[in-house]
GROMACS .gro file of C-alpha atoms in nm:
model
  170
    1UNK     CA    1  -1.062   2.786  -2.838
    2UNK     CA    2  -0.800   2.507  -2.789
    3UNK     CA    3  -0.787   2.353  -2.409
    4UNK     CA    4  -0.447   2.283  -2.267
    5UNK     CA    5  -0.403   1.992  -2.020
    6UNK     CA    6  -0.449   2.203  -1.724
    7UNK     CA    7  -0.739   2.344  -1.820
    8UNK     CA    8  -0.872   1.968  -1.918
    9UNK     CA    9  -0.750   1.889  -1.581
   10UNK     CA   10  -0.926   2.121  -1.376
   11UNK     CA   11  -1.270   2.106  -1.580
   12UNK     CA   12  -1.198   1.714  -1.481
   13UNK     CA   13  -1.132   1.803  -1.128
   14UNK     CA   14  -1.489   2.036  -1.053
   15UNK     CA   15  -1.674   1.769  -1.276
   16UNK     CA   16  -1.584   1.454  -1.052
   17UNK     CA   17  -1.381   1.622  -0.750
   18UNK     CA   18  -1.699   1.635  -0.491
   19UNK     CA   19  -1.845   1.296  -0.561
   20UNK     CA   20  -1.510   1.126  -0.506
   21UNK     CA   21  -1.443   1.289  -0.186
   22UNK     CA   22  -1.858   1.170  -0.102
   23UNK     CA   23  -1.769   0.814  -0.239
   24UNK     CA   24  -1.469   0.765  -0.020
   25UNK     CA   25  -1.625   0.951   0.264
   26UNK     CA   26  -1.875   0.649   0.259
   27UNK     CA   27  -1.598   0.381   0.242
   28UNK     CA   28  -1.298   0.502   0.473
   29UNK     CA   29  -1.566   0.719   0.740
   30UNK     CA   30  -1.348   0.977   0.793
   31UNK     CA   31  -1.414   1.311   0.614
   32UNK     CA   32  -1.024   1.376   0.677
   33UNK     CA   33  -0.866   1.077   0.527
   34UNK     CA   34  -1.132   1.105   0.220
   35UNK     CA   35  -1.030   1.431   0.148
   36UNK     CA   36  -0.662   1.320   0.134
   37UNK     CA   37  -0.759   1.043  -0.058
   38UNK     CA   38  -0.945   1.210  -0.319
   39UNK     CA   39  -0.635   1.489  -0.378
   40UNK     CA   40  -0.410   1.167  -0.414
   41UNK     CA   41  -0.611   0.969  -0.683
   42UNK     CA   42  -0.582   1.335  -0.868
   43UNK     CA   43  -0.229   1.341  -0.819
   44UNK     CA   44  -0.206   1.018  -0.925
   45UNK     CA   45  -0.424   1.081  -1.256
   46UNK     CA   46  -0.204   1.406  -1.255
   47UNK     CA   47   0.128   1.235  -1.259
   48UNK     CA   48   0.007   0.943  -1.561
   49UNK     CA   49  -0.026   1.250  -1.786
   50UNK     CA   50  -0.308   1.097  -1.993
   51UNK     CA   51  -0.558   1.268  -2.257
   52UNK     CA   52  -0.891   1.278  -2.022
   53UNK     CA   53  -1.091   1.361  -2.294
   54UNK     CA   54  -1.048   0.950  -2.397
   55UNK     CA   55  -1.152   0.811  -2.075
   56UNK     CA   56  -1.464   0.614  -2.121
   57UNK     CA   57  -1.611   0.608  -1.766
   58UNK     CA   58  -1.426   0.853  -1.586
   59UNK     CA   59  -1.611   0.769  -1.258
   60UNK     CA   60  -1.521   0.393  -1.290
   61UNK     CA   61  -1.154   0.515  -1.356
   62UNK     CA   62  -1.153   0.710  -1.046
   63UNK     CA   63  -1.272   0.489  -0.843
   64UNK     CA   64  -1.032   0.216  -0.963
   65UNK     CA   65  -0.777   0.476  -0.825
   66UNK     CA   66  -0.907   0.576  -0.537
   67UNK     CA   67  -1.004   0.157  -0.428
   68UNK     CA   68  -0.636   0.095  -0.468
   69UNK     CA   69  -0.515   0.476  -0.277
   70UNK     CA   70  -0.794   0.299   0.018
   71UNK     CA   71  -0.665  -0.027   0.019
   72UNK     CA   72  -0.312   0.109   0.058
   73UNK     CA   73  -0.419   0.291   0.321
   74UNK     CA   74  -0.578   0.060   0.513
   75UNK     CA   75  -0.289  -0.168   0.479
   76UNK     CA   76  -0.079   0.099   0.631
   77UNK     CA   77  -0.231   0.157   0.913
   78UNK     CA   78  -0.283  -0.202   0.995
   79UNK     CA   79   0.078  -0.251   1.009
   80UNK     CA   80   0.116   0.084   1.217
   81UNK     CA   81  -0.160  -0.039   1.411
   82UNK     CA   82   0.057  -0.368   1.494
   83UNK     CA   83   0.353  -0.220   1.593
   84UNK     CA   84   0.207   0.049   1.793
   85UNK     CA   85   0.025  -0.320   1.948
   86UNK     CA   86   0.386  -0.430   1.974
   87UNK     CA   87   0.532  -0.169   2.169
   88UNK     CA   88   0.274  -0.107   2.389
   89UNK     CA   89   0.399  -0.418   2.533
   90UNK     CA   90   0.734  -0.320   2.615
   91UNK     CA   91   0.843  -0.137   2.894
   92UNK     CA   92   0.841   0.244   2.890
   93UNK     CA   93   1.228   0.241   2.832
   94UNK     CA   94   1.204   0.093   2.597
   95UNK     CA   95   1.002   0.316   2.362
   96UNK     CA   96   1.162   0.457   2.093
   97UNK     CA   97   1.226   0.827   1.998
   98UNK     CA   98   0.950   1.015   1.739
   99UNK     CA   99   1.254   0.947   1.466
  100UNK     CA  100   1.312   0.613   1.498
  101UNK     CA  101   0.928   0.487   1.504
  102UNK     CA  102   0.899   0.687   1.223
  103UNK     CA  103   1.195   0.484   1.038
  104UNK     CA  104   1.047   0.150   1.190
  105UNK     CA  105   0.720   0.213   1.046
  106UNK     CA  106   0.853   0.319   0.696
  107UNK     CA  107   1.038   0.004   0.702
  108UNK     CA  108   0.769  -0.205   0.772
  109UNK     CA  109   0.578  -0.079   0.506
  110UNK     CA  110   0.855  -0.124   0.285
  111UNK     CA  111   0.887  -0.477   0.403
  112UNK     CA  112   0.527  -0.500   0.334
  113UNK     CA  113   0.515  -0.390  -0.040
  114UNK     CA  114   0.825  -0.611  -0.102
  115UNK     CA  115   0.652  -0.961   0.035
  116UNK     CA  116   0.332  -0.827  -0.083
  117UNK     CA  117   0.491  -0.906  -0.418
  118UNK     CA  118   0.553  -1.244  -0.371
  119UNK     CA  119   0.360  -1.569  -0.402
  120UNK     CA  120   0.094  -1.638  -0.107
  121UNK     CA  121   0.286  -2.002   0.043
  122UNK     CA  122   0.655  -1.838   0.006
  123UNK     CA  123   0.509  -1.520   0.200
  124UNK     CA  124   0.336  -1.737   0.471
  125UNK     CA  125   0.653  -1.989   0.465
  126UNK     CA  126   0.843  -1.634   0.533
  127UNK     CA  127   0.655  -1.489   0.802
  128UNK     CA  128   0.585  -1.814   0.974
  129UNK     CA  129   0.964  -1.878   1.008
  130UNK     CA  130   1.042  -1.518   1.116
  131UNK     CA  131   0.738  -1.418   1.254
  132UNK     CA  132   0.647  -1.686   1.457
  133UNK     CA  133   0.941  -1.923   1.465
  134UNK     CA  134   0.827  -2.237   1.296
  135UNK     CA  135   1.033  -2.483   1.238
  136UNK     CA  136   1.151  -2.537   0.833
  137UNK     CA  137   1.005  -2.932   0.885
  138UNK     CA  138   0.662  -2.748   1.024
  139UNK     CA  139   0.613  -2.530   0.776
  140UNK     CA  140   0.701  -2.841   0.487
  141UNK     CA  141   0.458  -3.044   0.671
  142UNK     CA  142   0.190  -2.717   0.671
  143UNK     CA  143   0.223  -2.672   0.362
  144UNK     CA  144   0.283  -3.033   0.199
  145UNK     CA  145   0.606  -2.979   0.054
  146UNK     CA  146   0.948  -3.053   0.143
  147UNK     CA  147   1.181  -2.874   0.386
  148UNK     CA  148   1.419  -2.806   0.091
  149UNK     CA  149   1.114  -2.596  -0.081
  150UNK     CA  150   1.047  -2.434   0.255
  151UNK     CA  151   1.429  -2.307   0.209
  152UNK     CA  152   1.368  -2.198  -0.126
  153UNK     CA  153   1.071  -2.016   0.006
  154UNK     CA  154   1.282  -1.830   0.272
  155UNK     CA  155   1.552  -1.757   0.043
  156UNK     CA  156   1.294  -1.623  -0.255
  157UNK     CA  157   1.162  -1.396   0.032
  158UNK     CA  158   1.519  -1.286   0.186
  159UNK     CA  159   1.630  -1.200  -0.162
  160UNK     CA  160   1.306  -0.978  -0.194
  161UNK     CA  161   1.338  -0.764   0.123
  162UNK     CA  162   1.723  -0.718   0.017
  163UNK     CA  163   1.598  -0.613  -0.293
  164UNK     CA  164   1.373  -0.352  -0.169
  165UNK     CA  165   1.626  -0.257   0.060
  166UNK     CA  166   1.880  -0.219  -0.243
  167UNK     CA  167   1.587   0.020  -0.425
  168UNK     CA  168   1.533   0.242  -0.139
  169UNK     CA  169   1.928   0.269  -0.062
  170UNK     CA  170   1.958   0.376  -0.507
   0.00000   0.00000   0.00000
């Protein structure tokens, strides 16, 4: 009898399915967000389309997946975390619809992937000056280098977020 890829795929699935969703259980210590985890690193296996019968390890594969699914998660809901921080703050009026904290959010992880991307100084030099306000001649002094890096910094970053803004508009 000759397997098709489904059929590869789902043996796959029962095989390693259960102690996924147990590993990540451990790690994330929610039984929801493991369970959503462990469907995505499939998916994500799912959508490379490769022969499973030549993975090695398959356990150290899917858990290479599923770190990187966990660490994007967490990463998300940091950032959510901060905003929701940041508008707690404001007055009540203030507080934007259900819509529009949905399209802030989305942007800020956007924003996040895009400087993610980018060297650790021009990041910092990015954030500081936007962020936090820092003077051009701080940040130089910070970080040792000259104010005319510190632009180039900035302007790396700028061009980055346009960028990703440029992608999602495509």
């Amino acid at each position: 009898m000759s397997w098709t890829y489904e059929q590869h795929l789902a043996d796959f699935y029962r095989q390693h399915h259960s102690w996924l969703q147990q590993l990540l259980r451990r790690r994330a210590g929610c039984s929801e967000t493991a369970a959503d985890l462990a469907q995505d690193t499939f998916l994500r296996l799912l959508s490379r389309d490769e022969d499973l019968s030549r993975i090695d390890s398959p356990r150290a594969y899917l858990t290479r997946i599923a770190q990187g699914l966990l660490a994007n998660h967490w990463r998300r809901r940091d950032i959510e975390q901060a905003y929701l921080d940041a508008l707690s703050r404001q007055p009540e009026a203030l507080a934007p619809s259900p819509e529009v904290h949905h399209l802030i959010v989305e942007t800020l992880y956007r924003l996040d992937a895009a400087l993610r991307d980018l060297p650790e100084q021009v990041r910092q030099a990015f954030l500081l000056s936007r962020l936090e306000g820092v003077r051009y001649a701080d940040i130089a002094a910070e970080f040792g280098v000259s104010v005319r890096m510190v632009k180039k910094y900035i302007a790396r970053a700028m061009l980055q977020c346009l960028q990703a803004d440029l992608d999602l508009a495509a």
